[in-house]
Amino acid sequence: MNSQLPQLFKENILQGTTIVQKQTYLKDLKGFFYHEAERELLLQNQLVYEVDAYFPVSAGTEGGLFFGVTRLQPGMVGNEYFMTRGHFHAIANRAEYYWTIEGHGQLILMNHEREICIEEMQPGSLHYIPGHMAHRVANTGNSLLSFGACWPADAGYDYTTIESEGFSARLCKVNGLPVLLTDEQQAL
Ligand code: S6P
Ligand code: ZN
């Protein structure tokens, strides 16, 4: 049996020879924010978030686990906080853990009936995301929000449901505070 070199999770950074990085810029988030016209006016090459991930087994391996760290920048598009795309898992019943490393935000969870709730993210907070829940994170602070994630290697991603239908509400800054607003409420 070949032993693997351990990866490092040190000073809040995931390091190692097999870490895969993915960046998401404002130009990648067309149509995600209510105020799309305002997103277009912003610098398209502005980094919104990046993920460092460790995939010790192939995607789809039943029983395997993946590990990642997401760094979400502070920022707004109109009254909406910078956020991750959000997704269901392709195998919808697969659960996941998030935990907050630094910064402040909200974890937005939505089930298939489009019922939605939020959990406050602050350093040390641990979040169990049950299966069948779309999950998205918004950075509600003025500094970087960094969180870890651990999920099953066969979970996969269903991005298309959120791309086409969105979440049933968006996290918006109202009188300085994060509030969930439906598009109907925004339009008032
Ligand atoms: C994977 C896990 C995270 C997200 C990351 C970016 O199951 O939930 O690693 O991939 O936070 O979010 P998104 O929605 O763009 O994949
Ligand atoms: Zn996930």
CSV table of C-alpha atoms and ligand atoms in Angstrom, one decimal:
chain,number,residue,atom,x,y,z
A,1,MET,CA,0.0,0.0,0.0
A,2,ASN,CA,1.3,3.5,-0.9
A,3,SER,CA,1.2,6.0,1.9
A,4,GLN,CA,0.2,9.5,0.9
A,5,LEU,CA,2.1,12.6,1.9
A,6,PRO,CA,-0.1,14.5,4.4
A,7,GLN,CA,-1.6,17.8,3.3
A,8,LEU,CA,-1.2,20.8,5.7
A,9,PHE,CA,-3.9,23.0,7.1
A,10,LYS,CA,-1.8,25.5,8.7
A,11,GLU,CA,-2.3,29.2,9.7
A,12,ASN,CA,-5.8,28.8,8.1
A,13,ILE,CA,-4.3,27.9,4.7
A,14,LEU,CA,-4.7,24.6,3.0
A,15,GLN,CA,-1.3,23.6,1.6
A,16,GLY,CA,0.1,20.7,-0.3
A,17,THR,CA,1.1,19.4,-3.7
A,18,THR,CA,-2.4,18.2,-4.7
A,19,ILE,CA,-4.5,21.2,-3.6
A,20,VAL,CA,-6.8,22.3,-6.4
A,21,GLN,CA,-7.8,26.0,-6.5
A,22,LYS,CA,-10.8,27.6,-8.1
A,23,GLN,CA,-11.5,31.3,-8.3
A,24,THR,CA,-14.9,32.9,-9.0
A,25,TYR,CA,-15.0,36.5,-10.3
A,26,LEU,CA,-17.8,39.0,-10.6
A,27,LYS,CA,-17.9,38.2,-14.4
A,28,ASP,CA,-18.8,34.6,-13.4
A,29,LEU,CA,-21.9,35.6,-11.5
A,30,LYS,CA,-24.0,37.1,-14.2
A,31,GLY,CA,-27.7,36.9,-13.2
A,32,PHE,CA,-27.0,35.8,-9.6
A,33,PHE,CA,-27.7,39.2,-8.0
A,34,TYR,CA,-31.1,41.1,-8.1
A,35,HIS,CA,-29.4,44.2,-9.3
A,36,GLU,CA,-27.7,42.7,-12.4
A,37,ALA,CA,-27.2,46.1,-13.9
A,38,GLU,CA,-25.1,47.1,-10.9
A,39,ARG,CA,-23.0,44.0,-11.2
A,40,GLU,CA,-22.2,44.9,-14.8
A,41,LEU,CA,-21.0,48.3,-13.7
A,42,LEU,CA,-18.5,46.8,-11.3
A,43,LEU,CA,-15.0,45.6,-12.1
A,44,GLN,CA,-15.6,42.3,-13.8
A,45,ASN,CA,-12.2,40.9,-12.8
A,46,GLN,CA,-12.9,41.5,-9.1
A,47,LEU,CA,-12.4,38.3,-7.2
A,48,VAL,CA,-15.5,37.3,-5.2
A,49,TYR,CA,-14.3,34.0,-3.7
A,50,GLU,CA,-11.8,31.2,-4.1
A,51,VAL,CA,-11.8,27.6,-3.0
A,52,ASP,CA,-8.8,25.5,-2.1
A,53,ALA,CA,-9.8,21.8,-2.2
A,54,TYR,CA,-8.2,18.5,-1.4
A,55,PHE,CA,-9.6,15.5,-3.4
A,56,PRO,CA,-7.8,12.5,-2.0
A,57,VAL,CA,-10.0,10.2,-4.1
A,58,SER,CA,-11.7,10.5,-7.5
A,59,ALA,CA,-15.0,12.5,-7.6
A,60,GLY,CA,-17.8,10.0,-7.3
A,61,THR,CA,-16.1,7.6,-5.0
A,62,GLU,CA,-18.7,6.2,-2.6
A,63,GLY,CA,-17.4,6.5,1.0
A,64,GLY,CA,-14.7,9.1,0.2
A,65,LEU,CA,-14.5,12.6,1.7
A,66,PHE,CA,-13.4,15.9,0.3
A,67,PHE,CA,-12.0,18.9,2.2
A,68,GLY,CA,-12.0,22.5,1.2
A,69,VAL,CA,-11.5,26.1,2.3
A,70,THR,CA,-13.5,28.9,0.8
A,71,ARG,CA,-12.4,32.5,1.1
A,72,LEU,CA,-15.2,34.9,0.4
A,73,GLN,CA,-14.4,38.6,-0.1
A,74,PRO,CA,-16.4,41.4,1.5
A,75,GLY,CA,-18.4,43.4,-0.9
A,76,MET,CA,-21.9,44.3,-2.2
A,77,VAL,CA,-23.8,44.3,-5.5
A,78,GLY,CA,-26.5,46.9,-4.8
A,79,ASN,CA,-28.0,46.0,-1.4
A,80,GLU,CA,-26.9,42.3,-1.7
A,81,TYR,CA,-23.8,40.9,-0.1
A,82,PHE,CA,-21.1,39.1,-2.0
A,83,MET,CA,-22.0,35.4,-1.9
A,84,THR,CA,-21.2,32.0,-3.3
A,85,ARG,CA,-23.2,30.6,-6.2
A,86,GLY,CA,-24.9,28.0,-4.0
A,87,HIS,CA,-25.9,24.5,-4.9
A,88,PHE,CA,-27.8,21.3,-4.1
A,89,HIS,CA,-25.7,18.2,-4.3
A,90,ALA,CA,-26.1,16.1,-7.4
A,91,ILE,CA,-26.8,13.1,-5.1
A,92,ALA,CA,-29.2,15.3,-3.2
A,93,ASN,CA,-29.2,13.4,0.1
A,94,ARG,CA,-25.5,14.0,0.7
A,95,ALA,CA,-24.8,16.2,3.7
A,96,GLU,CA,-21.9,18.5,4.5
A,97,TYR,CA,-20.1,20.3,7.3
A,98,TYR,CA,-19.1,24.0,7.2
A,99,TRP,CA,-17.2,25.7,9.9
A,100,THR,CA,-16.1,29.3,10.2
A,101,ILE,CA,-12.4,30.1,10.3
A,102,GLU,CA,-12.5,33.9,10.2
A,103,GLY,CA,-14.9,36.7,9.4
A,104,HIS,CA,-18.7,37.0,9.7
A,105,GLY,CA,-21.5,35.9,7.4
A,106,GLN,CA,-24.7,33.9,7.0
A,107,LEU,CA,-25.2,30.4,5.7
A,108,ILE,CA,-28.4,30.3,3.7
A,109,LEU,CA,-30.2,27.0,3.5
A,110,MET,CA,-33.1,26.1,1.3
A,111,ASN,CA,-35.0,22.8,0.9
A,112,HIS,CA,-36.7,21.5,-2.3
A,113,GLU,CA,-40.0,23.1,-1.1
A,114,ARG,CA,-38.0,26.4,-1.3
A,115,GLU,CA,-38.3,26.9,2.5
A,116,ILE,CA,-35.3,29.0,3.5
A,117,CYS,CA,-33.4,29.7,6.7
A,118,ILE,CA,-30.1,31.3,7.7
A,119,GLU,CA,-27.5,30.4,10.3
A,120,GLU,CA,-25.0,33.0,11.6
A,121,MET,CA,-21.4,32.3,10.8
A,122,GLN,CA,-18.7,33.6,13.1
A,123,PRO,CA,-15.3,32.3,14.0
A,124,GLY,CA,-15.7,28.8,15.4
A,125,SER,CA,-19.3,28.2,14.4
A,126,LEU,CA,-20.0,24.7,13.1
A,127,HIS,CA,-22.8,24.1,10.6
A,128,TYR,CA,-24.3,20.8,9.7
A,129,ILE,CA,-25.9,21.0,6.2
A,130,PRO,CA,-28.4,18.1,5.9
A,131,GLY,CA,-28.9,16.4,2.6
A,132,HIS,CA,-31.6,17.9,0.3
A,133,MET,CA,-30.5,21.4,1.3
A,134,ALA,CA,-29.2,24.0,-1.2
A,135,HIS,CA,-26.4,26.0,0.6
A,136,ARG,CA,-25.0,29.4,-0.1
A,137,VAL,CA,-22.8,31.7,2.0
A,138,ALA,CA,-23.0,35.5,2.1
A,139,ASN,CA,-20.2,37.7,3.6
A,140,THR,CA,-22.0,40.2,5.8
A,141,GLY,CA,-18.8,41.7,7.4
A,142,ASN,CA,-16.1,44.1,6.3
A,143,SER,CA,-13.4,41.6,6.1
A,144,LEU,CA,-12.6,38.3,4.5
A,145,LEU,CA,-14.9,35.4,5.4
A,146,SER,CA,-13.1,32.1,5.4
A,147,PHE,CA,-14.8,28.7,6.1
A,148,GLY,CA,-13.9,25.1,5.9
A,149,ALA,CA,-16.0,22.4,4.3
A,150,CYS,CA,-16.1,18.6,4.4
A,151,TRP,CA,-18.4,16.7,2.0
A,152,PRO,CA,-18.8,13.2,0.5
A,153,ALA,CA,-16.7,12.5,-2.6
A,154,ASP,CA,-19.8,11.3,-4.4
A,155,ALA,CA,-22.0,14.3,-3.6
A,156,GLY,CA,-21.3,16.2,-6.8
A,157,TYR,CA,-22.9,19.5,-7.6
A,158,ASP,CA,-26.3,20.5,-8.9
A,159,TYR,CA,-25.7,24.2,-9.9
A,160,THR,CA,-28.4,24.3,-12.5
A,161,THR,CA,-31.4,24.4,-10.2
A,162,ILE,CA,-30.1,27.5,-8.4
A,163,GLU,CA,-28.9,29.1,-11.7
A,164,SER,CA,-32.4,28.7,-13.2
A,165,GLU,CA,-34.6,29.2,-10.1
A,166,GLY,CA,-32.4,31.0,-7.6
A,167,PHE,CA,-33.0,30.9,-3.9
A,168,SER,CA,-36.5,31.9,-2.7
A,169,ALA,CA,-34.9,34.9,-0.9
A,170,ARG,CA,-31.7,37.0,-1.0
A,171,LEU,CA,-29.6,38.3,1.9
A,172,CYS,CA,-29.8,42.1,1.7
A,173,LYS,CA,-28.5,44.9,3.8
A,174,VAL,CA,-31.5,46.7,5.3
A,175,ASN,CA,-30.8,49.6,7.7
A,176,GLY,CA,-27.3,48.1,8.1
A,177,LEU,CA,-28.5,44.6,9.0
A,178,PRO,CA,-28.7,41.4,6.9
A,179,VAL,CA,-32.3,40.5,6.1
A,180,LEU,CA,-33.8,37.9,3.8
A,181,LEU,CA,-35.9,39.5,1.1
A,182,THR,CA,-37.9,37.8,-1.7
A,183,ASP,CA,-37.7,39.4,-5.1
A,184,GLU,CA,-41.3,40.6,-4.6
A,185,GLN,CA,-40.3,42.4,-1.4
A,186,GLN,CA,-37.3,44.0,-3.2
A,187,ALA,CA,-39.6,45.3,-5.9
A,188,LEU,CA,-41.8,47.2,-3.4
B,1,S6P,C1,-18.8,21.8,-1.8
B,1,S6P,C2,-18.9,22.9,-0.7
B,1,S6P,C3,-18.0,24.2,-0.9
B,1,S6P,C4,-18.4,25.1,-2.0
B,1,S6P,C5,-17.7,26.4,-2.0
B,1,S6P,C6,-18.1,27.4,-3.1
B,1,S6P,O1,-19.8,20.9,-1.6
B,1,S6P,O2,-20.2,23.3,-0.5
B,1,S6P,O3,-16.6,23.8,-1.0
B,1,S6P,O4,-18.2,24.5,-3.3
B,1,S6P,O5,-18.0,27.1,-0.8
B,1,S6P,O6,-19.5,27.4,-3.3
B,1,S6P,P1,-20.2,27.1,-4.6
B,1,S6P,O7,-21.7,27.1,-4.4
B,1,S6P,O8,-19.8,28.0,-5.7
B,1,S6P,O9,-19.7,25.7,-5.0
B,2,ZN,ZN,-21.9,21.5,-1.0
